Coordinates of N, CA and C in Angstrom, one line a residue:
M1 N -20.9 24.7 -12.2 CA -20.0 24.0 -11.3 C -18.6 24.5 -11.7
K2 N -17.8 24.9 -10.6 CA -16.5 25.3 -10.8 C -15.5 24.2 -11.2
P3 N -14.4 24.5 -11.9 CA -13.5 23.5 -12.3 C -12.9 22.7 -11.1
T4 N -12.7 23.4 -10.0 CA -12.1 22.7 -8.9 C -13.1 21.8 -8.2
E5 N -14.4 22.1 -8.4 CA -15.4 21.2 -7.9 C -15.5 19.9 -8.7
K6 N -15.3 20.1 -10.1 CA -15.3 18.9 -11.0 C -14.1 18.1 -10.6
A7 N -12.9 18.7 -10.3 CA -11.7 18.0 -10.0 C -11.9 17.2 -8.7
A8 N -12.7 17.8 -7.8 CA -12.9 17.1 -6.5 C -13.8 15.8 -6.7
L9 N -14.8 16.0 -7.6 CA -15.7 14.8 -7.9 C -14.9 13.7 -8.6
I10 N -14.0 14.1 -9.5 CA -13.2 13.1 -10.2 C -12.3 12.4 -9.2
A11 N -11.6 13.2 -8.3 CA -10.7 12.6 -7.3 C -11.5 11.7 -6.4
I12 N -12.7 12.1 -5.9 CA -13.4 11.2 -5.1 C -13.8 9.9 -5.8
A13 N -14.2 10.0 -7.0 CA -14.5 8.8 -7.8 C -13.3 7.8 -7.9
V14 N -12.2 8.4 -8.2 CA -10.9 7.6 -8.3 C -10.6 7.0 -6.9
G15 N -10.8 7.7 -5.9 CA -10.5 7.2 -4.5 C -11.4 6.1 -4.1
I16 N -12.6 6.2 -4.5 CA -13.6 5.1 -4.2 C -13.2 3.9 -5.0
A17 N -12.9 4.1 -6.3 CA -12.5 3.0 -7.1 C -11.2 2.3 -6.6
A18 N -10.3 3.1 -6.0 CA -9.1 2.5 -5.5 C -9.4 1.7 -4.2
G19 N -10.2 2.2 -3.4 CA -10.6 1.5 -2.2 C -11.3 0.2 -2.5
V20 N -12.2 0.2 -3.4 CA -13.0 -1.0 -3.8 C -12.0 -2.0 -4.5
G21 N -11.1 -1.5 -5.3 CA -10.1 -2.4 -5.9 C -9.2 -3.1 -4.9
L22 N -8.8 -2.3 -3.9 CA -8.0 -2.8 -2.9 C -8.8 -3.9 -2.0
A23 N -10.1 -3.6 -1.8 CA -10.9 -4.6 -1.1 C -11.0 -5.9 -1.8
F24 N -11.0 -5.9 -3.2 CA -11.0 -7.2 -3.9 C -9.6 -7.9 -3.8
L25 N -8.6 -7.1 -3.7 CA -7.2 -7.7 -3.7 C -6.9 -8.2 -2.3
L26 N -7.3 -7.5 -1.3 CA -6.9 -7.9 0.1 C -8.3 -8.1 0.9
E27 N -8.8 -9.3 0.7 CA -10.1 -9.5 1.3 C -10.2 -9.6 2.8
G28 N -9.1 -10.0 3.4 CA -9.1 -10.2 4.9 C -8.6 -9.0 5.7
A29 N -8.3 -7.9 5.0 CA -7.8 -6.8 5.7 C -8.9 -6.0 6.4
S30 N -8.5 -5.1 7.3 CA -9.4 -4.2 8.0 C -10.1 -3.2 7.0
V31 N -11.3 -2.9 7.4 CA -12.1 -1.9 6.5 C -11.4 -0.6 6.5
W32 N -10.7 -0.2 7.5 CA -10.0 1.1 7.6 C -8.8 1.2 6.6
L33 N -8.3 0.0 6.3 CA -7.2 0.0 5.3 C -7.8 0.5 3.9
Y34 N -8.9 0.0 3.5 CA -9.6 0.4 2.3 C -10.0 1.8 2.3
V35 N -10.6 2.3 3.4 CA -11.0 3.7 3.5 C -9.8 4.6 3.5
G36 N -8.8 4.3 4.2 CA -7.5 5.1 4.3 C -6.8 5.2 2.9
A37 N -6.8 4.0 2.2 CA -6.2 4.1 0.9 C -7.0 4.9 -0.1
G38 N -8.3 4.8 0.0 CA -9.1 5.6 -0.9 C -9.0 7.1 -0.6
V39 N -8.9 7.5 0.7 CA -8.7 8.9 1.0 C -7.4 9.4 0.5
I40 N -6.3 8.6 0.7 CA -5.0 9.0 0.3 C -5.0 9.2 -1.2
V41 N -5.5 8.2 -2.0 CA -5.6 8.3 -3.4 C -6.4 9.5 -3.9
A42 N -7.5 9.8 -3.2 CA -8.4 10.9 -3.6 C -7.6 12.2 -3.3
G43 N -7.0 12.4 -2.2 CA -6.3 13.6 -1.9 C -5.1 13.9 -2.8
A44 N -4.4 12.8 -3.1 CA -3.3 13.0 -4.0 C -3.8 13.3 -5.4
G45 N -4.8 12.7 -5.8 CA -5.4 12.9 -7.2 C -5.9 14.3 -7.3
Y46 N -6.6 14.8 -6.3 CA -7.1 16.2 -6.3 C -6.0 17.2 -6.3
S47 N -5.0 17.0 -5.6 CA -3.8 17.9 -5.6 C -3.2 18.0 -6.9
Q48 N -3.0 16.8 -7.6 CA -2.4 16.8 -8.9 C -3.3 17.4 -10.0
I49 N -4.6 17.2 -9.9 CA -5.5 17.7 -10.9 C -5.5 19.2 -10.8
V50 N -5.6 19.8 -9.6 CA -5.6 21.2 -9.4 C -4.3 21.9 -9.8
K51 N -3.2 21.2 -9.5 CA -1.9 21.7 -9.9 C -1.8 21.7 -11.5
Q52 N -2.2 20.7 -12.1 CA -2.2 20.7 -13.6 C -3.1 21.8 -14.2
M53 N -4.3 22.0 -13.6 CA -5.2 23.0 -14.1 C -4.5 24.4 -13.9
A54 N -3.8 24.6 -12.8 CA -3.1 25.9 -12.6 C -2.0 26.1 -13.6
E55 N -1.2 25.0 -13.9 CA -0.1 25.1 -14.9 C -0.7 25.4 -16.3
E56 N -1.8 24.8 -16.6 CA -2.4 25.0 -17.9 C -2.8 26.5 -18.1
R57 N -3.4 27.0 -17.0 CA -3.9 28.4 -17.0 C -2.7 29.4 -17.2
I58 N -1.6 29.0 -16.5 CA -0.4 29.9 -16.6 C 0.2 29.8 -18.0
A59 N 0.3 28.6 -18.5 CA 0.8 28.4 -19.9 C 0.0 29.1 -20.9
D60 N -1.3 29.1 -20.7 CA -2.2 29.8 -21.7 C -2.3 31.3 -21.5
G61 N -1.7 31.8 -20.4 CA -1.8 33.2 -20.1 C -3.2 33.7 -19.7
D62 N -3.9 32.8 -19.1 CA -5.3 33.0 -18.7 C -5.3 33.5 -17.3
F63 N -4.9 34.8 -17.0 CA -4.8 35.3 -15.7 C -6.0 36.2 -15.5
A64 N -6.6 36.1 -14.3 CA -7.7 36.9 -13.9 C -7.1 38.3 -13.6
P65 N -7.7 39.4 -14.1 CA -7.1 40.7 -13.8 C -7.2 41.0 -12.3
K66 N -6.2 41.7 -11.8 CA -6.2 42.0 -10.4 C -7.2 43.2 -10.1
E67 N -8.0 43.0 -9.1 CA -9.0 44.0 -8.8 C -8.3 45.1 -8.0
K68 N -8.7 46.3 -8.3 CA -8.2 47.5 -7.6 C -9.2 47.8 -6.4
I69 N -8.6 48.0 -5.3 CA -9.4 48.2 -4.1 C -9.6 49.7 -3.9

């Protein structure tokens, strides 16, 4: 499994947890509020995880060699 796929799974799990947590806090709200909040949290989390992974690779000097065509 690629590191970005692992990041996506982590972000999805956090998004689901955020949606469920919001469902317990706001019991009378529309279902779409929970789904929307979960999607926003998952998207933001994925973006930040991938950005952090890229920064760590740059800091470590772990560059993939450029392929010659």
